[in-house]
Short mmCIF file of C-alpha atoms in Angstrom, two decimals:
data_model
loop_
_atom_site.label_atom_id
_atom_site.label_comp_id
_atom_site.label_asym_id
_atom_site.label_seq_id
_atom_site.Cartn_x
_atom_site.Cartn_y
_atom_site.Cartn_z
CA UNK A 28 -0.06 -0.08 0.02
CA UNK A 29 1.31 3.43 -0.97
CA UNK A 30 1.55 6.26 1.52
CA UNK A 31 -1.32 7.93 -0.20
CA UNK A 32 -3.45 4.91 0.23
CA UNK A 33 -2.52 4.56 3.73
CA UNK A 34 -3.37 8.09 4.56
CA UNK A 35 -6.65 7.92 2.69
CA UNK A 36 -7.45 4.62 4.78
CA UNK A 37 -6.78 6.31 7.94
CA UNK A 38 -8.76 9.39 7.23
CA UNK A 39 -11.95 7.17 5.97
CA UNK A 40 -11.46 5.25 9.49
CA UNK A 41 -10.92 8.51 11.49
CA UNK A 42 -13.93 10.43 10.31
CA UNK A 43 -16.75 8.09 11.03
CA UNK A 44 -15.15 7.54 14.58
CA UNK A 45 -15.02 11.23 15.37
CA UNK A 46 -18.67 11.62 14.15
CA UNK A 47 -19.72 8.59 16.30
CA UNK A 48 -17.97 9.85 19.36
CA UNK A 49 -18.66 13.30 20.04
CA UNK A 50 -16.14 14.95 22.16
CA UNK A 51 -13.21 12.65 21.13
CA UNK A 52 -9.94 14.46 22.22
CA UNK A 53 -6.84 14.87 20.17
CA UNK A 54 -4.91 12.46 22.33
CA UNK A 55 -7.61 9.88 22.04
CA UNK A 56 -7.74 10.06 18.34
CA UNK A 57 -4.12 10.09 17.88
CA UNK A 58 -3.61 6.88 20.04
CA UNK A 59 -6.61 4.96 18.25
CA UNK A 60 -5.31 5.86 14.73
CA UNK A 61 -1.52 5.97 15.23
CA UNK A 62 -1.39 9.76 14.42
CA UNK A 63 0.87 12.42 15.68
CA UNK A 64 -0.70 15.68 16.54
CA UNK A 65 0.73 17.32 13.43
CA UNK A 66 -0.37 14.45 11.19
CA UNK A 67 -4.08 14.73 12.68
CA UNK A 68 -4.16 18.52 12.07
CA UNK A 69 -2.89 18.04 8.47
CA UNK A 70 -5.55 15.43 7.85
CA UNK A 71 -8.21 17.57 9.14
CA UNK A 72 -6.91 20.48 6.99
CA UNK A 73 -7.02 18.08 4.07
CA UNK A 74 -10.55 17.21 4.38
CA UNK A 75 -11.92 20.59 5.50
CA UNK A 76 -14.48 22.01 2.96
CA UNK A 77 -14.42 18.60 1.09
CA UNK A 78 -17.92 17.28 0.31
CA UNK A 79 -20.36 16.00 -2.26
CA UNK A 80 -20.96 17.37 -5.71
CA UNK A 81 -22.84 20.68 -5.92
CA UNK A 82 -20.00 21.88 -3.49
CA UNK A 83 -22.39 24.37 -1.71
CA UNK A 84 -22.07 25.31 1.79
CA UNK A 85 -24.64 22.50 2.75
CA UNK A 86 -22.38 19.88 1.20
CA UNK A 87 -19.01 20.77 2.54
CA UNK A 88 -17.61 19.10 5.71
CA UNK A 89 -15.97 21.14 8.55
CA UNK A 90 -12.86 19.39 10.48
CA UNK A 91 -10.99 21.17 13.07
CA UNK A 92 -9.57 20.94 16.64
CA UNK A 93 -11.30 23.27 19.19
CA UNK A 94 -10.09 23.26 22.95
CA UNK A 95 -8.35 19.84 22.36
CA UNK A 96 -11.45 18.30 20.92
CA UNK A 97 -11.42 16.84 17.38
CA UNK A 98 -14.54 18.21 15.51
CA UNK A 99 -16.22 16.65 12.35
CA UNK A 100 -19.24 18.37 11.17
CA UNK A 101 -21.56 18.59 8.07
CA UNK A 102 -20.48 14.86 7.09
CA UNK A 103 -23.35 13.05 8.28
CA UNK A 104 -23.00 10.76 5.11
CA UNK A 105 -19.97 9.34 6.74
CA UNK A 106 -22.29 7.83 9.67
CA UNK A 107 -24.58 5.86 7.29
CA UNK A 108 -23.73 2.55 5.74
CA UNK A 109 -22.38 2.90 2.15
CA UNK A 110 -24.72 1.95 -0.66
CA UNK A 111 -23.50 0.86 -3.88
CA UNK A 112 -25.10 1.01 -7.31
CA UNK A 113 -24.96 -2.11 -9.39
CA UNK A 114 -21.82 -1.13 -11.35
CA UNK A 115 -20.03 -0.55 -8.18
CA UNK A 116 -21.14 -3.55 -6.43
CA UNK A 117 -19.98 -5.57 -9.61
CA UNK A 118 -16.60 -3.97 -9.76
CA UNK A 119 -16.17 -4.55 -5.80
CA UNK A 120 -17.06 -8.08 -6.37
CA UNK A 121 -14.57 -8.52 -9.40
CA UNK A 122 -11.65 -6.99 -7.22
CA UNK A 123 -12.42 -9.38 -4.38
CA UNK A 124 -12.60 -12.31 -6.71
CA UNK A 125 -9.35 -11.32 -8.13
CA UNK A 126 -7.55 -11.42 -4.59
CA UNK A 127 -9.20 -14.82 -4.01
CA UNK A 128 -7.89 -16.25 -7.24
CA UNK A 129 -4.36 -15.62 -6.40
CA UNK A 130 -4.81 -16.70 -2.76
CA UNK A 131 -4.32 -13.27 -1.10
CA UNK A 132 -7.79 -12.91 0.23
CA UNK A 133 -8.14 -13.35 4.17
CA UNK A 134 -10.93 -15.50 5.28
CA UNK A 135 -13.16 -12.47 6.24
CA UNK A 136 -12.70 -11.20 2.51
CA UNK A 137 -13.47 -14.69 1.21
CA UNK A 138 -16.82 -14.80 3.09
CA UNK A 139 -17.74 -11.36 1.99
CA UNK A 140 -16.94 -12.22 -1.62
CA UNK A 141 -19.32 -15.21 -1.26
CA UNK A 142 -22.08 -12.99 0.34
CA UNK A 143 -21.93 -10.35 -2.22
CA UNK A 144 -21.93 -12.94 -5.07
CA UNK A 145 -25.05 -14.49 -3.67
CA UNK A 146 -26.67 -11.17 -3.27
CA UNK A 147 -25.76 -9.92 -6.71
CA UNK A 148 -26.16 -13.09 -8.71
CA UNK A 149 -28.53 -15.10 -6.55
CA UNK A 150 -29.91 -17.41 -9.49
CA UNK A 151 -26.89 -18.06 -11.53
CA UNK A 152 -23.78 -20.26 -10.64
CA UNK A 153 -20.34 -19.31 -11.99
CA UNK A 154 -21.86 -16.16 -13.84
CA UNK A 155 -18.70 -14.08 -13.00
CA UNK A 156 -15.41 -15.70 -13.17
CA UNK A 157 -12.01 -13.87 -12.43
CA UNK A 158 -8.84 -15.62 -12.80
CA UNK A 159 -5.26 -13.92 -12.93
CA UNK A 160 -2.10 -15.32 -14.43
CA UNK A 161 -0.60 -18.44 -12.66
CA UNK A 162 1.85 -17.63 -9.99
CA UNK A 163 5.41 -18.80 -10.10
CA UNK A 164 6.05 -22.17 -8.78
CA UNK A 165 8.37 -20.68 -6.05
CA UNK A 166 5.28 -18.78 -4.69
CA UNK A 167 3.65 -22.14 -3.49
CA UNK A 168 6.83 -22.92 -1.60
CA UNK A 169 6.94 -19.40 0.07
CA UNK A 170 3.26 -19.59 0.94
CA UNK A 171 3.68 -22.99 2.73
CA UNK A 172 6.64 -21.41 4.60
CA UNK A 173 4.47 -18.44 5.66
CA UNK A 174 1.67 -20.61 6.65
CA UNK A 175 3.67 -23.31 8.68
CA UNK A 176 6.40 -20.96 9.90
CA UNK A 177 9.34 -22.36 8.34
CA UNK A 178 12.51 -20.62 7.80
CA UNK A 179 13.69 -20.27 4.13
CA UNK A 180 17.09 -19.90 2.74
CA UNK A 181 17.23 -17.31 -0.30
CA UNK A 182 19.65 -16.62 -3.00
CA UNK A 183 18.59 -13.11 -3.90
CA UNK A 184 19.76 -10.55 -6.37
CA UNK A 185 18.68 -6.94 -5.30
CA UNK A 186 17.14 -4.70 -7.89
CA UNK A 187 18.69 -1.49 -6.93
CA UNK A 188 22.37 -2.84 -6.54
CA UNK A 189 22.30 -6.02 -8.57
CA UNK A 190 24.13 -7.53 -5.71
CA UNK A 191 23.38 -11.29 -5.15
CA UNK A 192 23.43 -12.51 -1.46
CA UNK A 193 22.41 -15.49 0.56
CA UNK A 194 20.00 -14.80 3.51
CA UNK A 195 17.82 -16.72 5.89
CA UNK A 196 14.18 -15.16 6.09
CA UNK A 197 11.02 -15.96 8.14
CA UNK A 198 8.24 -15.43 5.47
CA UNK A 199 5.05 -13.49 6.77
CA UNK A 200 3.13 -12.93 3.46
CA UNK A 201 3.27 -13.49 -0.26
CA UNK A 202 1.37 -11.09 -2.39
CA UNK A 203 0.97 -9.76 -6.08
CA UNK A 204 1.01 -5.89 -6.94
CA UNK A 205 1.17 -4.04 -10.08
CA UNK A 206 2.07 -7.26 -12.17
CA UNK A 207 5.06 -8.57 -9.77
CA UNK A 208 4.85 -11.02 -6.82
CA UNK A 209 6.56 -10.14 -3.53
CA UNK A 210 7.54 -11.76 -0.20
CA UNK A 211 7.32 -9.82 2.98
CA UNK A 212 9.66 -11.52 5.42
CA UNK A 213 11.88 -10.93 8.59
CA UNK A 214 15.35 -11.10 7.09
CA UNK A 215 17.93 -12.28 9.71
CA UNK A 216 20.67 -10.89 7.60
CA UNK A 217 19.21 -7.36 7.88
CA UNK A 218 17.72 -7.89 11.24
CA UNK A 219 14.45 -6.29 10.19
CA UNK A 220 11.30 -6.79 7.95
CA UNK A 221 12.06 -6.71 4.19
CA UNK A 222 10.21 -7.11 0.90
CA UNK A 223 11.43 -9.14 -1.78
CA UNK A 224 10.57 -9.35 -5.49
CA UNK A 225 9.92 -13.11 -6.18
CA UNK A 226 11.42 -12.83 -9.58
CA UNK A 227 14.71 -11.76 -7.93
CA UNK A 228 14.90 -14.89 -5.86
CA UNK A 229 17.54 -17.34 -7.60
CA UNK A 230 16.79 -20.16 -5.36
CA UNK A 231 14.70 -20.99 -2.15
CA UNK A 232 15.20 -23.81 0.19
CA UNK A 233 12.75 -24.51 3.06
CA UNK A 234 14.37 -25.61 6.37
CA UNK A 235 12.85 -27.65 8.83
CA UNK A 236 13.50 -24.88 11.37
CA UNK A 237 10.51 -23.17 12.42
CA UNK A 238 9.60 -19.80 13.94
CA UNK A 239 6.49 -18.15 15.43
CA UNK A 240 4.56 -16.30 12.52
CA UNK A 241 3.24 -12.99 13.22
CA UNK A 242 -0.37 -12.64 13.97
CA UNK A 243 -0.95 -10.10 11.30
CA UNK A 244 0.90 -8.61 8.26
CA UNK A 245 -0.29 -5.75 5.86
CA UNK A 246 1.63 -6.69 2.77
CA UNK A 247 2.41 -3.84 0.56
CA UNK A 248 5.42 -2.68 -1.62
CA UNK A 249 7.68 -0.27 0.23
CA UNK A 250 11.29 0.69 0.71
CA UNK A 251 13.26 0.02 3.80
CA UNK A 252 16.22 2.35 4.39
CA UNK A 253 19.45 0.77 5.25
CA UNK A 254 22.35 2.14 7.35
CA UNK A 255 24.41 2.48 4.21
CA UNK A 256 21.76 4.44 2.22
CA UNK A 257 22.55 7.95 0.98
CA UNK A 258 20.60 10.66 2.56
CA UNK A 259 19.39 14.12 1.61
CA UNK A 260 17.27 16.64 3.28
CA UNK A 261 15.10 18.48 0.59
CA UNK A 262 12.71 21.15 0.90
CA UNK A 263 9.64 20.50 -1.45
CA UNK A 264 7.63 23.27 -2.99
CA UNK A 265 3.80 23.10 -3.31
CA UNK A 266 4.01 21.47 -6.68
CA UNK A 267 6.32 19.08 -5.24
CA UNK A 268 4.55 17.98 -2.21
CA UNK A 269 3.23 14.70 -3.95
CA UNK A 270 6.78 13.24 -3.40
CA UNK A 271 5.94 12.69 0.28
CA UNK A 272 2.88 10.67 -0.54
CA UNK A 273 4.51 8.74 -3.40
CA UNK A 274 8.02 7.99 -1.76
CA UNK A 275 8.86 6.42 1.55
CA UNK A 276 10.35 9.52 3.21
CA UNK A 277 10.76 11.08 6.51
CA UNK A 278 8.88 14.26 7.07
CA UNK A 279 10.89 16.58 9.04
CA UNK A 280 8.73 19.66 9.21
CA UNK A 281 5.10 20.57 8.06
CA UNK A 282 6.86 23.28 5.56
CA UNK A 283 7.59 20.42 3.20
CA UNK A 284 11.11 19.43 4.46
CA UNK A 285 11.81 15.77 4.06
CA UNK A 286 14.66 13.28 4.62
CA UNK A 287 14.99 11.10 1.53
CA UNK A 288 16.91 7.69 1.60
CA UNK A 289 18.20 5.82 -1.37
CA UNK A 290 20.74 3.04 -2.13
CA UNK A 291 22.37 5.27 -4.66
CA UNK A 292 22.73 8.94 -4.80
CA UNK A 293 21.77 9.11 -8.43
CA UNK A 294 18.20 7.95 -7.51
CA UNK A 295 17.83 11.26 -5.51
CA UNK A 296 19.68 13.39 -8.16
CA UNK A 297 17.38 12.31 -10.98
CA UNK A 298 14.39 13.05 -8.75
CA UNK A 299 15.78 16.65 -7.99
CA UNK A 300 16.37 17.30 -11.77
CA UNK A 301 12.88 16.32 -12.49
CA UNK A 302 11.48 18.61 -9.71
CA UNK A 303 13.52 21.55 -11.00
CA UNK A 304 12.87 24.72 -9.14
CA UNK A 305 10.06 23.10 -7.05
CA UNK A 306 12.58 21.58 -4.74
CA UNK A 307 15.72 22.57 -2.91
CA UNK A 308 18.47 20.42 -1.81
CA UNK A 309 19.43 21.45 1.77
CA UNK A 310 21.79 18.65 2.93
CA UNK A 311 23.59 15.86 0.94
CA UNK A 312 26.97 16.45 -0.60
CA UNK A 313 27.04 13.12 -2.35
CA UNK A 314 23.71 13.99 -4.03
CA UNK A 315 24.69 17.57 -4.98
CA UNK A 316 27.78 16.18 -6.62
CA UNK A 317 25.58 13.68 -8.58
CA UNK A 318 23.03 16.29 -9.64
CA UNK A 319 26.09 18.55 -10.97
CA UNK A 320 27.31 15.52 -12.83
CA UNK A 321 23.83 14.86 -14.37
CA UNK A 322 23.50 18.54 -15.38
CA UNK A 323 26.86 18.47 -17.11
CA UNK A 324 26.20 15.45 -18.80
CA UNK A 325 22.74 16.68 -20.16
CA UNK A 326 24.29 20.01 -21.38
CA UNK A 327 27.03 18.02 -23.15
CA UNK A 328 24.40 16.12 -25.09
CA UNK A 329 22.60 19.27 -26.27
CA UNK A 330 26.04 20.94 -27.11
#
């Protein structure tokens, strides 16, 4: 899940809660939804005067903090159950069936798909079939390891560095996203959770050694910074604020200042050239040198 999707999910969970619990305090909402105070204020500012088509005063919600109390008003539609039209319901069913077909649906989603299918297509069996492409053979091994809690030895070639390493991992979840298969696992070599692209796994061997699987994992593609990464502090202008939602960055200040980590300084340098005057590099000598080299190379081509 991207940062934008995570933020939207949290907003859509927070608003109905505040409506259903008048008088909810900032501390209560922050603790329940994992907010910092600054993040909560930013999300309330984001949804302020959002609303339904027509966009008159009666359709726009109000969201703010008053006397340490979180207030969401003019948003009663969030307090009612969602009613889908036939096209929306069919699209939702197809999406659920897609996850089921690749084994990514948790039991609750499988039950929901079954109930929705009976409601939409009560008199027709197999009226809708959704099957995604077959998963690589190695996916079955990784799924069994995640299900049974078996340690797996991997030979893995990193996409960013093209370095091939051997590592023991504790698989947590196997999932597909944007046409690729991924493994979320605790990597003993790194001492932390990592996401591996399945097509970059050269070899996988399941051990008899077991571990205690985590209770719940939210699988999504993300980048985990390493101590050896190149870091840069960048101040984003208004037109470049999308970087904070698209990339896994650390937000330093509400003025758009972020800390960006990458395995190679050229990754950050290329982004800065793309952003142009909408971003300023504030710290990062290696990145500044890489930007200078890129600019020189581009100018030479034009000459």
